[in-house]
Every structure is written in structure tokens, then in C-alpha cells.
Amino acid sequence: MDSRRKAHAISPHIASRLYGALTCSSEALYGILQDPAHEVVRAALKNRALEEPHLLALLRRRDLSEDLLRAIHQMDLALNSHKVRRALVKNPHLPAPVLQALLPQLHLFELLDICFLPGASPDQKLAAERLIIQRLPTTPLGNKITLARRAPTAIAAELLKEGHAALMDPCLTNPRLQEMAIAQFLRGATASAETISSIARHPRWKARKSVRDAILKHPRTPGIWFTLWMPGMRGPEILQLSASRRLSPSQRQLVKEELRRRGLA
């Protein structure tokens, strides 16, 4: 046998496993799908006894090759089974083009699960986040509230930007929400007196100086926060606040009164 024929030769042991993969019973198929040789697994995909539960068990493996995952994606079982498509998306080795094709077929909170899935690749998590954000305009308020409590940083920030009063407390309590997102919200057009007061009252954010400063410089901030906070501020801070061009006439009057009280006006 020449070298070319030797390269294509299959050992009797592998040949036996390949035959078993093609012909075994449904019960035996579960074990064969755990075979370390991917050619044996690929042969098992052609077994007539193969059903959805077999693929779900196979997709729990984290050593599957991209080619094998592509082959599974092209099977009728994958095309017709939402569970199989979801399991494919959760596999960290799924090729990016297949991931992009499958993610839009997942439900909202299935996408959220991908964001926190142990072992999921950064690309998987980022793609899921982006798709959730794209869906936000058509997402019911109740689902948005649940998202606001649980979502990753970028999604929580997008929900905060909406400025809906019902979303404020869930967003502000979300441990992944960052101070930068609140600063952006307070510079935006969707902040109202009610939502600004939600931030000012919140135990996690009310004591942060940068948040307080941003609140006091917003033209829609209710006067009560000027009355409560200015007595505890230093003179130079009040002077700096008085120079803000964003203050409303009534806010500017409160600042002037505080300066006069301190003899700084």
C-alpha cells in the first residue's frame, strides 16, 4: 500500500465505531455521541434513530468543532426544533455566521440568558446584547421592567435613557448600572422632575457627589433638592453651581438666595 492509500486507511477499531454510529439503537446512540472522534459523531448524525434529545445531549459537549456545529445547524432537526437552535447558540464554538443567523430566532429572555451564560464567548454575549437593544422599542413595559432589574450594563443604560418612571427604580437598583449611564441620562432630554427625584432619593446614588452635581444642574430638577442639599455644600461649590447656564429661573433664584445667606452674593 502506497503512502497515499495509507493516509486514507481507516483502522479496524475506527471502522467498527463508525458502523456502530450508523446502525446502533436510539439508547446506544447517546453513548456514541460522546465519542472523542468527531468522524464517529458525524456518522452518528446520519443514524435514523437520531432525534431531538440526542442532539441536545450532544450540544452540551464543549469540544465540538466548528465544522460539526455547522453540520448540525444544517440538519432538519435543527431547522424544526427551537430547543436545538437554542442549544446551538449556547455552544461557545459556534461559528459567528451561524450565531448571527440563529440569534434572531431566540426569545427575549433566552437572549438575556446568553448574556450571563458561563463559558459563552464575548462575541456571543455582545451579539445577544445588541439584539436585545434593537428589540427594546417594541418590548412590552412589563418585560422591560424585568430586563431593567437583570440586564447587563449596556441594556440597563438604554432602558434608563427611555426615562419611563416605571423603569427608574429597577434600573437604579441593577448592580450592573454604572454612574456614567446616570450622568448621560441627566444630560439628556428624557429626564423629568419625577425621574430626577427618583435618582435623588435612591439610597445607592443620592450620596454620590457627581450625581448630585448633575442633578442640581438639570433645569427640571425640583427646587426641594436645592433646598435640601445646598446647606451642606461648600461656598465654592455654590458659586460654581450659580455659573451653570442650565439652571431655570426659579433654580437660579434659589442659588442666589443661598449665596446671599452666606454673604457671597
PDB file of C-alpha atoms in Angstrom:
ATOM      1  CA  MET A   1       0.000   0.000   0.000  1.00  0.00           C
ATOM      2  CA  ASP A   2       1.491   3.346  -1.009  1.00  0.00           C
ATOM      3  CA  SER A   3       1.644   6.366   1.278  1.00  0.00           C
ATOM      4  CA  ARG A   4      -1.483   7.929  -0.245  1.00  0.00           C
ATOM      5  CA  ARG A   5      -3.569   4.849   0.440  1.00  0.00           C
ATOM      6  CA  LYS A   6      -2.138   4.601   3.943  1.00  0.00           C
ATOM      7  CA  ALA A   7      -3.211   8.223   4.658  1.00  0.00           C
ATOM      8  CA  HIS A   8      -6.789   7.337   3.782  1.00  0.00           C
ATOM      9  CA  ALA A   9      -6.866   3.993   5.529  1.00  0.00           C
ATOM     10  CA  ILE A  10      -9.256   3.589   8.458  1.00  0.00           C
ATOM     11  CA  SER A  11      -8.227   1.440  11.364  1.00  0.00           C
ATOM     12  CA  PRO A  12     -10.477  -1.539  12.122  1.00  0.00           C
ATOM     13  CA  HIS A  13     -11.280  -0.021  15.515  1.00  0.00           C
ATOM     14  CA  ILE A  14     -12.487   3.256  13.996  1.00  0.00           C
ATOM     15  CA  ALA A  15     -14.336   1.376  11.247  1.00  0.00           C
ATOM     16  CA  SER A  16     -16.223  -0.588  13.880  1.00  0.00           C
ATOM     17  CA  ARG A  17     -17.169   2.577  15.740  1.00  0.00           C
ATOM     18  CA  LEU A  18     -18.291   4.239  12.519  1.00  0.00           C
ATOM     19  CA  TYR A  19     -20.506   1.269  11.684  1.00  0.00           C
ATOM     20  CA  GLY A  20     -21.945   1.296  15.180  1.00  0.00           C
ATOM     21  CA  ALA A  21     -22.640   5.041  14.921  1.00  0.00           C
ATOM     22  CA  LEU A  22     -24.650   4.462  11.749  1.00  0.00           C
ATOM     23  CA  THR A  23     -26.618   1.438  12.912  1.00  0.00           C
ATOM     24  CA  CYS A  24     -26.971   1.466  16.698  1.00  0.00           C
ATOM     25  CA  SER A  25     -30.199   1.783  18.640  1.00  0.00           C
ATOM     26  CA  SER A  26     -31.615   5.020  19.987  1.00  0.00           C
ATOM     27  CA  GLU A  27     -30.428   4.221  23.520  1.00  0.00           C
ATOM     28  CA  ALA A  28     -26.894   3.300  22.430  1.00  0.00           C
ATOM     29  CA  LEU A  29     -26.691   6.471  20.355  1.00  0.00           C
ATOM     30  CA  TYR A  30     -26.353   8.627  23.482  1.00  0.00           C
ATOM     31  CA  GLY A  31     -23.045   6.957  24.313  1.00  0.00           C
ATOM     32  CA  ILE A  32     -21.734   7.070  20.766  1.00  0.00           C
ATOM     33  CA  LEU A  33     -22.385  10.821  20.559  1.00  0.00           C
ATOM     34  CA  GLN A  34     -19.822  11.223  23.348  1.00  0.00           C
ATOM     35  CA  ASP A  35     -17.111   9.541  21.237  1.00  0.00           C
ATOM     36  CA  PRO A  36     -13.917  11.657  21.161  1.00  0.00           C
ATOM     37  CA  ALA A  37     -13.511  11.026  17.408  1.00  0.00           C
ATOM     38  CA  HIS A  38     -15.504  13.633  15.545  1.00  0.00           C
ATOM     39  CA  GLU A  39     -15.797  11.416  12.463  1.00  0.00           C
ATOM     40  CA  VAL A  40     -17.710   8.931  14.619  1.00  0.00           C
ATOM     41  CA  VAL A  41     -20.002  11.687  15.877  1.00  0.00           C
ATOM     42  CA  ARG A  42     -20.568  12.927  12.326  1.00  0.00           C
ATOM     43  CA  ALA A  43     -21.530   9.397  11.292  1.00  0.00           C
ATOM     44  CA  ALA A  44     -23.961   9.219  14.210  1.00  0.00           C
ATOM     45  CA  LEU A  45     -25.751  12.279  12.828  1.00  0.00           C
ATOM     46  CA  LYS A  46     -26.847  10.053   9.916  1.00  0.00           C
ATOM     47  CA  ASN A  47     -28.336   7.404  12.192  1.00  0.00           C
ATOM     48  CA  ARG A  48     -32.068   7.003  11.518  1.00  0.00           C
ATOM     49  CA  ALA A  49     -32.761   6.779  15.248  1.00  0.00           C
ATOM     50  CA  LEU A  50     -31.360  10.277  15.859  1.00  0.00           C
ATOM     51  CA  GLU A  51     -33.897  12.586  17.492  1.00  0.00           C
ATOM     52  CA  GLU A  52     -34.019  15.943  19.266  1.00  0.00           C
ATOM     53  CA  PRO A  53     -32.936  14.614  22.704  1.00  0.00           C
ATOM     54  CA  HIS A  54     -29.805  13.114  21.144  1.00  0.00           C
ATOM     55  CA  LEU A  55     -28.784  16.450  19.632  1.00  0.00           C
ATOM     56  CA  LEU A  56     -29.465  18.273  22.885  1.00  0.00           C
ATOM     57  CA  ALA A  57     -27.190  15.844  24.713  1.00  0.00           C
ATOM     58  CA  LEU A  58     -24.509  16.216  22.051  1.00  0.00           C
ATOM     59  CA  LEU A  59     -24.614  20.009  22.128  1.00  0.00           C
ATOM     60  CA  ARG A  60     -23.752  20.015  25.806  1.00  0.00           C
ATOM     61  CA  ARG A  61     -20.250  18.985  24.773  1.00  0.00           C
ATOM     62  CA  ARG A  62     -17.795  21.876  24.698  1.00  0.00           C
ATOM     63  CA  ASP A  63     -15.227  20.210  22.443  1.00  0.00           C
ATOM     64  CA  LEU A  64     -17.253  20.161  19.221  1.00  0.00           C
ATOM     65  CA  SER A  65     -15.572  21.569  16.142  1.00  0.00           C
ATOM     66  CA  GLU A  66     -16.971  24.434  14.077  1.00  0.00           C
ATOM     67  CA  ASP A  67     -17.485  22.078  11.139  1.00  0.00           C
ATOM     68  CA  LEU A  68     -19.520  19.708  13.264  1.00  0.00           C
ATOM     69  CA  LEU A  69     -21.648  22.542  14.626  1.00  0.00           C
ATOM     70  CA  ARG A  70     -22.261  23.765  11.072  1.00  0.00           C
ATOM     71  CA  ALA A  71     -23.376  20.294  10.094  1.00  0.00           C
ATOM     72  CA  ILE A  72     -25.838  20.164  12.997  1.00  0.00           C
ATOM     73  CA  HIS A  73     -27.189  23.596  12.085  1.00  0.00           C
ATOM     74  CA  GLN A  74     -27.977  22.359   8.561  1.00  0.00           C
ATOM     75  CA  MET A  75     -29.964  19.349   9.748  1.00  0.00           C
ATOM     76  CA  ASP A  76     -33.762  19.249   9.526  1.00  0.00           C
ATOM     77  CA  LEU A  77     -33.872  18.535  13.256  1.00  0.00           C
ATOM     78  CA  ALA A  78     -32.180  21.874  13.933  1.00  0.00           C
ATOM     79  CA  LEU A  79     -34.390  23.715  11.463  1.00  0.00           C
ATOM     80  CA  ASN A  80     -37.537  22.343  13.114  1.00  0.00           C
ATOM     81  CA  SER A  81     -36.539  22.438  16.784  1.00  0.00           C
ATOM     82  CA  HIS A  82     -36.339  25.641  18.804  1.00  0.00           C
ATOM     83  CA  LYS A  83     -34.609  23.727  21.617  1.00  0.00           C
ATOM     84  CA  VAL A  84     -31.843  22.579  19.274  1.00  0.00           C
ATOM     85  CA  ARG A  85     -31.333  26.071  17.886  1.00  0.00           C
ATOM     86  CA  ARG A  86     -31.132  27.449  21.422  1.00  0.00           C
ATOM     87  CA  ALA A  87     -28.599  24.774  22.391  1.00  0.00           C
ATOM     88  CA  LEU A  88     -26.521  25.582  19.312  1.00  0.00           C
ATOM     89  CA  VAL A  89     -26.369  29.248  20.259  1.00  0.00           C
ATOM     90  CA  LYS A  90     -25.144  28.332  23.729  1.00  0.00           C
ATOM     91  CA  ASN A  91     -22.175  26.396  22.390  1.00  0.00           C
ATOM     92  CA  PRO A  92     -19.063  28.617  22.653  1.00  0.00           C
ATOM     93  CA  HIS A  93     -17.526  27.248  19.443  1.00  0.00           C
ATOM     94  CA  LEU A  94     -20.454  28.071  17.176  1.00  0.00           C
ATOM     95  CA  PRO A  95     -19.145  29.923  14.083  1.00  0.00           C
ATOM     96  CA  ALA A  96     -20.060  33.614  14.001  1.00  0.00           C
ATOM     97  CA  PRO A  97     -22.162  33.434  10.786  1.00  0.00           C
ATOM     98  CA  VAL A  98     -24.291  30.644  12.261  1.00  0.00           C
ATOM     99  CA  LEU A  99     -24.637  32.577  15.520  1.00  0.00           C
ATOM    100  CA  GLN A 100     -25.847  35.664  13.640  1.00  0.00           C
ATOM    101  CA  ALA A 101     -28.386  33.545  11.777  1.00  0.00           C
ATOM    102  CA  LEU A 102     -29.764  31.860  14.901  1.00  0.00           C
ATOM    103  CA  LEU A 103     -29.847  34.650  17.497  1.00  0.00           C
ATOM    104  CA  PRO A 104     -32.836  36.494  15.950  1.00  0.00           C
ATOM    105  CA  GLN A 105     -34.851  33.281  16.349  1.00  0.00           C
ATOM    106  CA  LEU A 106     -34.477  33.295  20.143  1.00  0.00           C
ATOM    107  CA  HIS A 107     -36.953  34.814  22.565  1.00  0.00           C
ATOM    108  CA  LEU A 108     -36.074  37.939  24.552  1.00  0.00           C
ATOM    109  CA  PHE A 109     -35.175  36.254  27.827  1.00  0.00           C
ATOM    110  CA  GLU A 110     -33.347  33.451  26.040  1.00  0.00           C
ATOM    111  CA  LEU A 111     -31.106  36.171  24.645  1.00  0.00           C
ATOM    112  CA  LEU A 112     -30.680  37.536  28.164  1.00  0.00           C
ATOM    113  CA  ASP A 113     -29.594  34.097  29.357  1.00  0.00           C
ATOM    114  CA  ILE A 114     -26.848  34.119  26.702  1.00  0.00           C
ATOM    115  CA  CYS A 115     -25.507  37.368  28.210  1.00  0.00           C
ATOM    116  CA  PHE A 116     -24.777  35.572  31.501  1.00  0.00           C
ATOM    117  CA  LEU A 117     -24.042  32.081  30.238  1.00  0.00           C
ATOM    118  CA  PRO A 118     -20.836  30.667  31.821  1.00  0.00           C
ATOM    119  CA  GLY A 119     -18.411  29.825  29.069  1.00  0.00           C
ATOM    120  CA  ALA A 120     -20.160  31.920  26.426  1.00  0.00           C
ATOM    121  CA  SER A 121     -17.719  33.813  24.250  1.00  0.00           C
ATOM    122  CA  PRO A 122     -17.558  37.637  24.344  1.00  0.00           C
ATOM    123  CA  ASP A 123     -18.877  37.679  20.761  1.00  0.00           C
ATOM    124  CA  GLN A 124     -21.900  35.621  21.762  1.00  0.00           C
ATOM    125  CA  LYS A 125     -22.689  37.912  24.688  1.00  0.00           C
ATOM    126  CA  LEU A 126     -22.189  41.105  22.695  1.00  0.00           C
ATOM    127  CA  ALA A 127     -24.367  39.871  19.821  1.00  0.00           C
ATOM    128  CA  ALA A 128     -27.150  38.932  22.254  1.00  0.00           C
ATOM    129  CA  GLU A 129     -26.948  42.356  23.962  1.00  0.00           C
ATOM    130  CA  ARG A 130     -27.172  44.194  20.657  1.00  0.00           C
ATOM    131  CA  LEU A 131     -30.199  42.195  19.575  1.00  0.00           C
ATOM    132  CA  ILE A 132     -31.984  42.884  22.861  1.00  0.00           C
ATOM    133  CA  ILE A 133     -31.317  46.616  22.479  1.00  0.00           C
ATOM    134  CA  GLN A 134     -32.688  46.506  18.919  1.00  0.00           C
ATOM    135  CA  ARG A 135     -35.906  44.942  20.256  1.00  0.00           C
ATOM    136  CA  LEU A 136     -36.457  47.439  23.078  1.00  0.00           C
ATOM    137  CA  PRO A 137     -38.735  49.804  21.095  1.00  0.00           C
ATOM    138  CA  THR A 138     -41.292  47.003  20.656  1.00  0.00           C
ATOM    139  CA  THR A 139     -40.795  45.294  24.026  1.00  0.00           C
ATOM    140  CA  PRO A 140     -43.788  45.474  26.447  1.00  0.00           C
ATOM    141  CA  LEU A 141     -43.260  47.560  29.573  1.00  0.00           C
ATOM    142  CA  GLY A 142     -43.549  44.551  31.902  1.00  0.00           C
ATOM    143  CA  ASN A 143     -40.705  42.791  30.106  1.00  0.00           C
ATOM    144  CA  LYS A 144     -38.667  45.991  30.177  1.00  0.00           C
ATOM    145  CA  ILE A 145     -39.066  46.185  33.955  1.00  0.00           C
ATOM    146  CA  THR A 146     -37.767  42.620  34.303  1.00  0.00           C
ATOM    147  CA  LEU A 147     -34.901  43.415  31.947  1.00  0.00           C
ATOM    148  CA  ALA A 148     -34.053  46.570  33.888  1.00  0.00           C
ATOM    149  CA  ARG A 149     -33.535  44.523  37.059  1.00  0.00           C
ATOM    150  CA  ARG A 150     -31.397  41.814  35.471  1.00  0.00           C
ATOM    151  CA  ALA A 151     -29.785  43.200  32.335  1.00  0.00           C
ATOM    152  CA  PRO A 152     -26.095  43.803  31.615  1.00  0.00           C
ATOM    153  CA  THR A 153     -24.665  47.306  31.763  1.00  0.00           C
ATOM    154  CA  ALA A 154     -25.379  48.403  28.181  1.00  0.00           C
ATOM    155  CA  ILE A 155     -29.010  47.257  28.222  1.00  0.00           C
ATOM    156  CA  ALA A 156     -29.702  48.827  31.625  1.00  0.00           C
ATOM    157  CA  ALA A 157     -28.269  52.115  30.326  1.00  0.00           C
ATOM    158  CA  GLU A 158     -30.534  52.018  27.257  1.00  0.00           C
ATOM    159  CA  LEU A 159     -33.588  51.376  29.406  1.00  0.00           C
ATOM    160  CA  LEU A 160     -32.648  54.250  31.714  1.00  0.00           C
ATOM    161  CA  LYS A 161     -32.427  56.586  28.707  1.00  0.00           C
ATOM    162  CA  GLU A 162     -36.088  55.937  27.947  1.00  0.00           C
ATOM    163  CA  GLY A 163     -36.967  57.997  31.015  1.00  0.00           C
ATOM    164  CA  HIS A 164     -40.060  55.967  31.891  1.00  0.00           C
ATOM    165  CA  ALA A 165     -40.930  56.386  35.563  1.00  0.00           C
ATOM    166  CA  ALA A 166     -41.703  52.672  35.998  1.00  0.00           C
ATOM    167  CA  LEU A 167     -38.211  51.750  34.818  1.00  0.00           C
ATOM    168  CA  MET A 168     -36.303  54.041  37.137  1.00  0.00           C
ATOM    169  CA  ASP A 169     -36.145  52.001  40.330  1.00  0.00           C
ATOM    170  CA  PRO A 170     -35.387  48.682  38.565  1.00  0.00           C
ATOM    171  CA  CYS A 171     -32.602  50.357  36.577  1.00  0.00           C
ATOM    172  CA  LEU A 172     -31.157  52.229  39.541  1.00  0.00           C
ATOM    173  CA  THR A 173     -31.149  49.074  41.658  1.00  0.00           C
ATOM    174  CA  ASN A 174     -29.491  46.986  38.941  1.00  0.00           C
ATOM    175  CA  PRO A 175     -25.970  46.263  40.310  1.00  0.00           C
ATOM    176  CA  ARG A 176     -24.534  46.485  36.787  1.00  0.00           C
ATOM    177  CA  LEU A 177     -25.731  50.030  36.113  1.00  0.00           C
ATOM    178  CA  GLN A 178     -22.778  52.418  36.008  1.00  0.00           C
ATOM    179  CA  GLU A 179     -22.589  56.011  37.174  1.00  0.00           C
ATOM    180  CA  MET A 180     -21.738  57.107  33.640  1.00  0.00           C
ATOM    181  CA  ALA A 181     -25.179  55.957  32.466  1.00  0.00           C
ATOM    182  CA  ILE A 182     -26.857  58.180  35.050  1.00  0.00           C
ATOM    183  CA  ALA A 183     -24.713  61.136  34.007  1.00  0.00           C
ATOM    184  CA  GLN A 184     -25.728  60.605  30.376  1.00  0.00           C
ATOM    185  CA  PHE A 185     -29.378  60.358  31.361  1.00  0.00           C
ATOM    186  CA  LEU A 186     -29.177  63.615  33.323  1.00  0.00           C
ATOM    187  CA  ARG A 187     -27.676  65.339  30.285  1.00  0.00           C
ATOM    188  CA  GLY A 188     -30.417  64.032  28.023  1.00  0.00           C
ATOM    189  CA  ALA A 189     -33.856  65.265  27.110  1.00  0.00           C
ATOM    190  CA  THR A 190     -35.942  62.449  28.631  1.00  0.00           C
ATOM    191  CA  ALA A 191     -35.275  63.285  32.300  1.00  0.00           C
ATOM    192  CA  SER A 192     -38.310  64.685  34.101  1.00  0.00           C
ATOM    193  CA  ALA A 193     -38.856  66.121  37.570  1.00  0.00           C
ATOM    194  CA  GLU A 194     -40.234  62.744  38.662  1.00  0.00           C
ATOM    195  CA  THR A 195     -37.395  60.623  37.303  1.00  0.00           C
ATOM    196  CA  ILE A 196     -34.730  63.049  38.548  1.00  0.00           C
ATOM    197  CA  SER A 197     -36.259  62.846  42.021  1.00  0.00           C
ATOM    198  CA  SER A 198     -36.138  59.030  41.773  1.00  0.00           C
ATOM    199  CA  ILE A 199     -32.364  59.277  41.403  1.00  0.00           C
ATOM    200  CA  ALA A 200     -32.067  61.907  44.140  1.00  0.00           C
ATOM    201  CA  ARG A 201     -33.949  59.677  46.597  1.00  0.00           C
ATOM    202  CA  HIS A 202     -32.249  56.418  45.691  1.00  0.00           C
ATOM    203  CA  PRO A 203     -30.026  55.101  48.529  1.00  0.00           C
ATOM    204  CA  ARG A 204     -27.390  53.838  46.117  1.00  0.00           C
ATOM    205  CA  TRP A 205     -26.916  57.097  44.199  1.00  0.00           C
ATOM    206  CA  LYS A 206     -28.043  60.042  46.319  1.00  0.00           C
ATOM    207  CA  ALA A 207     -24.766  60.366  48.238  1.00  0.00           C
ATOM    208  CA  ARG A 208     -22.518  60.431  45.151  1.00  0.00           C
ATOM    209  CA  LYS A 209     -21.192  63.923  44.606  1.00  0.00           C
ATOM    210  CA  SER A 210     -21.026  63.699  40.821  1.00  0.00           C
ATOM    211  CA  VAL A 211     -24.641  62.534  40.691  1.00  0.00           C
ATOM    212  CA  ARG A 212     -25.775  65.322  42.991  1.00  0.00           C
ATOM    213  CA  ASP A 213     -23.911  67.901  40.920  1.00  0.00           C
ATOM    214  CA  ALA A 214     -25.545  66.631  37.724  1.00  0.00           C
ATOM    215  CA  ILE A 215     -28.970  66.681  39.358  1.00  0.00           C
ATOM    216  CA  LEU A 216     -28.556  70.268  40.592  1.00  0.00           C
ATOM    217  CA  LYS A 217     -27.518  71.395  37.103  1.00  0.00           C
ATOM    218  CA  HIS A 218     -30.570  69.949  35.391  1.00  0.00           C
ATOM    219  CA  PRO A 219     -33.248  72.554  34.562  1.00  0.00           C
ATOM    220  CA  ARG A 220     -36.084  70.169  35.522  1.00  0.00           C
ATOM    221  CA  THR A 221     -34.778  69.335  38.989  1.00  0.00           C
ATOM    222  CA  PRO A 222     -37.426  70.243  41.620  1.00  0.00           C
ATOM    223  CA  GLY A 223     -36.458  73.060  43.973  1.00  0.00           C
ATOM    224  CA  ILE A 224     -36.708  70.799  47.025  1.00  0.00           C
ATOM    225  CA  TRP A 225     -33.326  69.252  46.161  1.00  0.00           C
ATOM    226  CA  PHE A 226     -31.669  72.663  46.094  1.00  0.00           C
ATOM    227  CA  THR A 227     -33.230  73.417  49.485  1.00  0.00           C
ATOM    228  CA  LEU A 228     -32.092  70.112  50.983  1.00  0.00           C
ATOM    229  CA  TRP A 229     -28.597  69.891  49.526  1.00  0.00           C
ATOM    230  CA  MET A 230     -27.182  73.403  49.251  1.00  0.00           C
ATOM    231  CA  PRO A 231     -26.829  73.973  53.022  1.00  0.00           C
ATOM    232  CA  GLY A 232     -24.335  71.092  53.101  1.00  0.00           C
ATOM    233  CA  MET A 233     -22.287  72.354  50.155  1.00  0.00           C
ATOM    234  CA  ARG A 234     -19.148  74.485  50.356  1.00  0.00           C
ATOM    235  CA  GLY A 235     -19.219  78.092  49.199  1.00  0.00           C
ATOM    236  CA  PRO A 236     -17.075  77.498  46.071  1.00  0.00           C
ATOM    237  CA  GLU A 237     -19.454  74.706  45.052  1.00  0.00           C
ATOM    238  CA  ILE A 238     -22.435  77.055  45.287  1.00  0.00           C
ATOM    239  CA  LEU A 239     -20.580  79.668  43.243  1.00  0.00           C
ATOM    240  CA  GLN A 240     -19.764  77.077  40.621  1.00  0.00           C
ATOM    241  CA  LEU A 241     -23.400  75.999  40.528  1.00  0.00           C
ATOM    242  CA  SER A 242     -24.527  79.591  40.048  1.00  0.00           C
ATOM    243  CA  ALA A 243     -22.401  79.783  36.897  1.00  0.00           C
ATOM    244  CA  SER A 244     -24.270  76.917  35.228  1.00  0.00           C
ATOM    245  CA  ARG A 245     -26.208  78.013  32.151  1.00  0.00           C
ATOM    246  CA  ARG A 246     -28.656  75.148  32.503  1.00  0.00           C
ATOM    247  CA  LEU A 247     -30.431  76.460  35.603  1.00  0.00           C
ATOM    248  CA  SER A 248     -34.035  77.527  35.267  1.00  0.00           C
ATOM    249  CA  PRO A 249     -35.024  80.994  36.584  1.00  0.00           C
ATOM    250  CA  SER A 250     -36.548  79.524  39.746  1.00  0.00           C
ATOM    251  CA  GLN A 251     -33.468  77.379  40.385  1.00  0.00           C
ATOM    252  CA  ARG A 252     -31.156  80.345  39.838  1.00  0.00           C
ATOM    253  CA  GLN A 253     -33.169  82.308  42.378  1.00  0.00           C
ATOM    254  CA  LEU A 254     -32.712  79.571  44.989  1.00  0.00           C
ATOM    255  CA  VAL A 255     -28.960  79.576  44.376  1.00  0.00           C
ATOM    256  CA  LYS A 256     -28.791  83.388  44.695  1.00  0.00           C
ATOM    257  CA  GLU A 257     -30.679  83.229  47.981  1.00  0.00           C
ATOM    258  CA  GLU A 258     -28.208  80.688  49.341  1.00  0.00           C
ATOM    259  CA  LEU A 259     -25.281  82.877  48.251  1.00  0.00           C
ATOM    260  CA  ARG A 260     -26.826  85.885  49.965  1.00  0.00           C
ATOM    261  CA  ARG A 261     -27.398  83.868  53.128  1.00  0.00           C
ATOM    262  CA  ARG A 262     -23.693  83.076  53.169  1.00  0.00           C
ATOM    263  CA  GLY A 263     -22.677  86.636  52.299  1.00  0.00           C
ATOM    264  CA  LEU A 264     -21.235  85.556  48.951  1.00  0.00           C
ATOM    265  CA  ALA A 265     -23.640  87.424  46.658  1.00  0.00           C
TER     266      ALA A 265
END
